[in-house]
Tab-separated table of C-alpha atoms in Angstrom:
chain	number	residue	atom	x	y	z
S	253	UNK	CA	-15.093	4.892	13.623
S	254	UNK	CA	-17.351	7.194	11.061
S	255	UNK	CA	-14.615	6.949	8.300
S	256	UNK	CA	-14.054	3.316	9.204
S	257	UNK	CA	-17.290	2.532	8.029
S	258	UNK	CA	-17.597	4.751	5.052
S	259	UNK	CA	-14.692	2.404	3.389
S	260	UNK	CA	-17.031	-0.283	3.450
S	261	UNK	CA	-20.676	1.317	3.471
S	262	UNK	CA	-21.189	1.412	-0.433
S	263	UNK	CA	-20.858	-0.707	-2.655
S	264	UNK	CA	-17.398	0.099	-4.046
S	265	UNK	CA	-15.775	-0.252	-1.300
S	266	UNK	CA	-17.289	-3.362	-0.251
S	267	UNK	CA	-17.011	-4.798	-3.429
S	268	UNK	CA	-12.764	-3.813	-3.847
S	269	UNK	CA	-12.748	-5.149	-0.420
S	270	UNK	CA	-13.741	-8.229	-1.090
S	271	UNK	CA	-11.767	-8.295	-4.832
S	272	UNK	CA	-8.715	-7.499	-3.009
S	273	UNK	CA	-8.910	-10.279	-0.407
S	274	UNK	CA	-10.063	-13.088	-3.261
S	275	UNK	CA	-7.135	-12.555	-5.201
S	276	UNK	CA	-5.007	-12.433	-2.138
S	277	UNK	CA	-6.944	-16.538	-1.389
S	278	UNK	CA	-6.241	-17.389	-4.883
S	279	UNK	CA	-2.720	-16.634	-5.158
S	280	UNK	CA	-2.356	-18.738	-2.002
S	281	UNK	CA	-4.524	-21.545	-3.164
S	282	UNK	CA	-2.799	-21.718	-6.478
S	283	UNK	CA	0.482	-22.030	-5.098
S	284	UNK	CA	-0.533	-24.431	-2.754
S	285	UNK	CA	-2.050	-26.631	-4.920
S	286	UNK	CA	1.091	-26.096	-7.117
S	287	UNK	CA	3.967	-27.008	-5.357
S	288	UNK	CA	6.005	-29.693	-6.490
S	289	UNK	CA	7.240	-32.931	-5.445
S	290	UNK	CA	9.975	-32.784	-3.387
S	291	UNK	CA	9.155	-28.874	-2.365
S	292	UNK	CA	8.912	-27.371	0.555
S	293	UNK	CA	6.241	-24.646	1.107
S	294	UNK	CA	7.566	-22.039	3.219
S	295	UNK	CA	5.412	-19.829	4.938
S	296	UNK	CA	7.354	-16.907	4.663
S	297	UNK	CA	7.053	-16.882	1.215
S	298	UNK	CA	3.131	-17.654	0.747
S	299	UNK	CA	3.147	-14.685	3.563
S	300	UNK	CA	5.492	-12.403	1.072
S	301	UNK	CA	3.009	-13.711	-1.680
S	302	UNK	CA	0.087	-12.343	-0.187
S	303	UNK	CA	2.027	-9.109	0.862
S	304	UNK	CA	2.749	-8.266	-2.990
S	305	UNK	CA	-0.554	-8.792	-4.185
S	306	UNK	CA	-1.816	-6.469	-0.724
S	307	UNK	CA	0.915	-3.983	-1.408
S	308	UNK	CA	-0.693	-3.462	-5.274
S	309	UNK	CA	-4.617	-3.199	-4.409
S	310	UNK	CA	-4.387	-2.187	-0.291
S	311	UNK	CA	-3.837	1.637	-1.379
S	312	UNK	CA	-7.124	1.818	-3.301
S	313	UNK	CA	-9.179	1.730	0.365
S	314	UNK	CA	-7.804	4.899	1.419
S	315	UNK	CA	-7.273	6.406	-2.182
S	316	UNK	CA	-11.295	5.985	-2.166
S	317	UNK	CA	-11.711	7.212	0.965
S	318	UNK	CA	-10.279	10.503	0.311
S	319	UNK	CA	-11.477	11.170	-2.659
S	320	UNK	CA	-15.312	10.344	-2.065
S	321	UNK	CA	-15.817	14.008	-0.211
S	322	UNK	CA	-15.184	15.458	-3.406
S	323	UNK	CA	-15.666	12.938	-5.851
S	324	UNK	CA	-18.940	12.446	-4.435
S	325	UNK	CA	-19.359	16.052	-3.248
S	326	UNK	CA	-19.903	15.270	0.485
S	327	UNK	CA	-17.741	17.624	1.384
S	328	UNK	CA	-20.038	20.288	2.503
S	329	UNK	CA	-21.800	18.320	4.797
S	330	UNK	CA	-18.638	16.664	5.903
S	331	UNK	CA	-16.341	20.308	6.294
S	332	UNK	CA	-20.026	21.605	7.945
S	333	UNK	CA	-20.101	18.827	10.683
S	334	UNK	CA	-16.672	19.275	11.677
S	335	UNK	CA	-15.103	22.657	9.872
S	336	UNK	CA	-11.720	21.730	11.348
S	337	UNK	CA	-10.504	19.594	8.519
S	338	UNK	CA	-7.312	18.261	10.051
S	339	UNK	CA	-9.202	15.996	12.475
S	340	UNK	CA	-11.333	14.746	9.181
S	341	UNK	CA	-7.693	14.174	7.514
S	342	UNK	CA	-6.315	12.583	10.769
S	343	UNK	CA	-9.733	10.447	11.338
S	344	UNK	CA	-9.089	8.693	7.752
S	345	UNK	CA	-5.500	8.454	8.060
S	346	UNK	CA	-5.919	6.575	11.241
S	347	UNK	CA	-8.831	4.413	9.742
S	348	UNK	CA	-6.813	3.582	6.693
S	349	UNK	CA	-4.170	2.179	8.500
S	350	UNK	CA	-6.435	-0.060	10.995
S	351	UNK	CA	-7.959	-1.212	8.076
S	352	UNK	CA	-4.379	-2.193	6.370
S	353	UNK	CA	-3.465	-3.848	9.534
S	354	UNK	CA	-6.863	-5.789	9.354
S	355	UNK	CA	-6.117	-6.720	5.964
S	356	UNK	CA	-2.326	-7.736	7.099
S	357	UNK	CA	-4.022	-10.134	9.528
S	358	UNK	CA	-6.079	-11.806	7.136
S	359	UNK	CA	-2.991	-11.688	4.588
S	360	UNK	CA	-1.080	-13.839	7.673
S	361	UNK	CA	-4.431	-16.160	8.045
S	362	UNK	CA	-4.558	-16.989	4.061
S	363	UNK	CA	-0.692	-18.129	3.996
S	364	UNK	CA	-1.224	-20.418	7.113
S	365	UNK	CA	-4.341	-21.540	5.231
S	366	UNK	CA	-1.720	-21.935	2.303
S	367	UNK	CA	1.112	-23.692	3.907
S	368	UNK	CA	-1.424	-26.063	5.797
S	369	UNK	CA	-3.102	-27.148	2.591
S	370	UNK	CA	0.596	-28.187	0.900
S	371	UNK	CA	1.008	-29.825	3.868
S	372	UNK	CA	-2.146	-31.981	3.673
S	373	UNK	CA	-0.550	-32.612	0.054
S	374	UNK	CA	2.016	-34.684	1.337
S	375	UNK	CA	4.767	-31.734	1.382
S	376	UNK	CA	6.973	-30.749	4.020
S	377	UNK	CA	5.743	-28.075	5.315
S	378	UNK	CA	8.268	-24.803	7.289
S	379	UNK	CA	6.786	-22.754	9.574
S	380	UNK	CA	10.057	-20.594	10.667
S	381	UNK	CA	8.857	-16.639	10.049
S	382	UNK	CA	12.123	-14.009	11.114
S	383	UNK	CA	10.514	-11.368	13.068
S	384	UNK	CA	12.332	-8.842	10.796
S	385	UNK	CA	10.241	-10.376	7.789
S	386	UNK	CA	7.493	-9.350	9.811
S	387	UNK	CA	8.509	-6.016	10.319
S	388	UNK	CA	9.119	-5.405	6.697
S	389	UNK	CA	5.870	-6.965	5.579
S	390	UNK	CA	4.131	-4.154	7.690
S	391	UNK	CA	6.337	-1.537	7.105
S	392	UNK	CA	5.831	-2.205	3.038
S	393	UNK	CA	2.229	-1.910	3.516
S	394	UNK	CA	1.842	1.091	5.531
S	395	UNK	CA	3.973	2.990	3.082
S	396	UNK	CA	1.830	1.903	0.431
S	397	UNK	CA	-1.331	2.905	2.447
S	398	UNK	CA	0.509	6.145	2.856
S	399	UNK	CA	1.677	7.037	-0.958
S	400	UNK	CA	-2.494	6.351	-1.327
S	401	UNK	CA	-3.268	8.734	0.801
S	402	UNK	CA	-0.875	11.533	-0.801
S	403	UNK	CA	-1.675	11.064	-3.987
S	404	UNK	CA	-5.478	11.201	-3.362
S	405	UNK	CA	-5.072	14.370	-1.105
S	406	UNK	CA	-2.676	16.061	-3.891
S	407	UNK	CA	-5.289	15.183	-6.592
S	408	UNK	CA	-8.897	14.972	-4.865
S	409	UNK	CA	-10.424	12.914	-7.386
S	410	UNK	CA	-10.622	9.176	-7.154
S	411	UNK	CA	-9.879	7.692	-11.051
S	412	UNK	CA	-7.092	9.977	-11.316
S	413	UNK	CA	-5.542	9.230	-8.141
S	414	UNK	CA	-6.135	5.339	-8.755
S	415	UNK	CA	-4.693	5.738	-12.299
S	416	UNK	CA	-1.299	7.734	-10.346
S	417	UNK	CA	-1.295	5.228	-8.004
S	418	UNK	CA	-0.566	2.495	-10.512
S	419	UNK	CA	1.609	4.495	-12.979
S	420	UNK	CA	3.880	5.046	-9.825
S	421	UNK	CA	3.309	1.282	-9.129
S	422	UNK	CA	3.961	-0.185	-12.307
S	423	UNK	CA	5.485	2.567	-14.705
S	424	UNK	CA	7.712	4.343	-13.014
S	425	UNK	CA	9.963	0.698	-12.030
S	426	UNK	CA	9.784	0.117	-15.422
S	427	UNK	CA	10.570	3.175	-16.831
S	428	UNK	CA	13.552	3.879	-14.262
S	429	UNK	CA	15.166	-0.352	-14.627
S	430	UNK	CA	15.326	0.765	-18.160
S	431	UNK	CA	17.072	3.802	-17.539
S	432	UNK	CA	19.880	1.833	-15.535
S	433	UNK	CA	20.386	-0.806	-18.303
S	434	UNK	CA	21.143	1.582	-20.812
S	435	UNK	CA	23.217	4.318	-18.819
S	436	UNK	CA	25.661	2.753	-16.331
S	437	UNK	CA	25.706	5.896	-14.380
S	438	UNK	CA	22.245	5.542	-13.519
S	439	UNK	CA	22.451	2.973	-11.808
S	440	UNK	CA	23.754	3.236	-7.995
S	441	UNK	CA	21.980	6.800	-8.003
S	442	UNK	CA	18.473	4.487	-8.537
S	443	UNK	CA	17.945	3.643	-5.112
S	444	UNK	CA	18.110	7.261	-3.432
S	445	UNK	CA	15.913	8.379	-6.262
S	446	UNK	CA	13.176	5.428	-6.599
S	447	UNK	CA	11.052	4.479	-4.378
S	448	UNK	CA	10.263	1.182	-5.581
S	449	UNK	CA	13.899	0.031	-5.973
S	450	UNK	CA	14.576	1.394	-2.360
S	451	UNK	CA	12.352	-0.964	-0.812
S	452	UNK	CA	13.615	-4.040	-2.519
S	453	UNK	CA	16.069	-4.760	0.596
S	454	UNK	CA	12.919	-5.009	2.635
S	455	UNK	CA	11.947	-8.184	0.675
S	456	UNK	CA	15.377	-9.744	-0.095
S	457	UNK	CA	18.090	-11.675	1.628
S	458	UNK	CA	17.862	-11.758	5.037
S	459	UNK	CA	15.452	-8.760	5.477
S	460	UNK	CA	18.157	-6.857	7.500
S	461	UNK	CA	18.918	-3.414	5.006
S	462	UNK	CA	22.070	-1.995	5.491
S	463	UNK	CA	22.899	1.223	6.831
S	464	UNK	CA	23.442	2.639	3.637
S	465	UNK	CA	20.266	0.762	2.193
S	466	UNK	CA	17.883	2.513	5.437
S	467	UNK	CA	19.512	6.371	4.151
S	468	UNK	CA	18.132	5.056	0.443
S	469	UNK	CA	14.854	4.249	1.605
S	470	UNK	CA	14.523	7.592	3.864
S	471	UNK	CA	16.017	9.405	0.936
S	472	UNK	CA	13.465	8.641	-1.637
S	473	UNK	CA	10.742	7.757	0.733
S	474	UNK	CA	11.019	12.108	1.058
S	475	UNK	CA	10.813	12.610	-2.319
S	476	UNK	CA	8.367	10.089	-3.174
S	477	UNK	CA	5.824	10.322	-0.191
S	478	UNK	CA	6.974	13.156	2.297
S	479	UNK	CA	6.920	16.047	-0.539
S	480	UNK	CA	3.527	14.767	-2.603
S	481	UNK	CA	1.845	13.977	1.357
S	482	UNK	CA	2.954	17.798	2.653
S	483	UNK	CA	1.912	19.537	-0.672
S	484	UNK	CA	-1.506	17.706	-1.069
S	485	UNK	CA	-2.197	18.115	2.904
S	486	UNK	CA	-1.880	21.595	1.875
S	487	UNK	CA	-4.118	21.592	-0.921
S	488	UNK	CA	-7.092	19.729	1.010
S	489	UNK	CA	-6.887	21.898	4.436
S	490	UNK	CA	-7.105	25.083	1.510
S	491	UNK	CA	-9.533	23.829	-1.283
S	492	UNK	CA	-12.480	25.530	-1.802
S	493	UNK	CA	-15.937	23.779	-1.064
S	494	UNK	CA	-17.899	23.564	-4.000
């Protein structure tokens, strides 16, 4: 409950709060307001909508949240309260992902506000969500809440890890569909080595990933969040107090 509220007791974290959730309404709202004649506004995909603009800014709670004990040098009084440090580690984990799941809930309230509001537009509106879609909407998130939390434990300062965050976000995909265009080799080994591109099945077709898709996503989900979450867990239970 104490690291709960320290996401939202200053001003930052109110404030991204807030940011994220607007942009998460306005990207609903637009495309509401946009659909065309003759369309039909799904709410899967004003759900998958809101997901992708979640999936961007959600990680930024618990980056923050980590980092403040030493970006803000409360770590004394925090490692002096309670000197075992895994329960302070386990007490934000668990609080970052309530929070993502709150967040998830209001990300499945703004597409129904979505859909609805086509609907008043005259449109045909479809309702039909596959309980797989579901699955993979969470699952998407919590792994981003969870690549958040390793990079701010592996680097313990809050721009840094925010400026990792979206170099791994944005970058990296960019840097490695590049790679596969211009060497043909590349290609098929992308999935087992990039994250990113591993996690496309959980947003495409009919959400059901292959067998061979799942070993991709395990595969570079250890190399991408296992390794960096070990090694910085490591670092934080050791780092010196200053």
């Amino acid at each position: 409950a104490l690291e709960a509220r320290k996401s939202f007791d200053t001003r930052a974290g109110r404030w991204l709060s807030f940011i994220i959730l607007g942009i998460v309404a306005l990207v609903v709202l637009v495309m509401a307001l946009l659909v065309p004649d003759g369309g039909i506004p799904i709410f899967q995909v004003y759900l998958l909508a809101a997901g992708s603009v979640l999936g961007y800014f959600l990680p930024i709670i618990p980056i923050m949240l980590v980092t403040q004990e030493w970006g803000q040098r409360t770590a004394l009084v925090t490692f002096s309260l309670e000197p075992r440090r895994w329960r302070v580690v386990l007490a934000k984990l668990v609080a970052s992902l309530l929070i993502s799941v709150g967040v998830m809930a209001l990300a499945f309230a703004f597409a129904a506000v979505g859909t609805a509001l086509a609907g008043l537009r005259g449109a045909e509106t479809d309702w039909s969500l596959p309980a797989q879609a579901v699955l993979n909407f969470t699952l998407s998130n919590a792994i981003g809440v969870l690549i958040g939390f390793a990079i701010a434990m592996l680097l313990m300062n809050t721009a840094a890890a925010i400026v990792t965050y979206f170099i791994y976000t944005l970058v990296v995909p960019t840097v490695a569909v590049i790679a596969g265009a211009l060497l043909s080799w590349l290609q098929p080994i992308l999935p087992w080595i990039e994250f990113n591109q591993a996690q496309a099945p959980l947003f495409e077709g009919d959400f059901s990933p292959t067998g061979e898709q799942w070993a991709q996503l395990a595969t570079s989900g250890f190399i991408w969040l296992v390794l960096p979450f070990t090694r910085g867990l490591i670092r934080l239970l050791r780092a010196e107090v200053k």
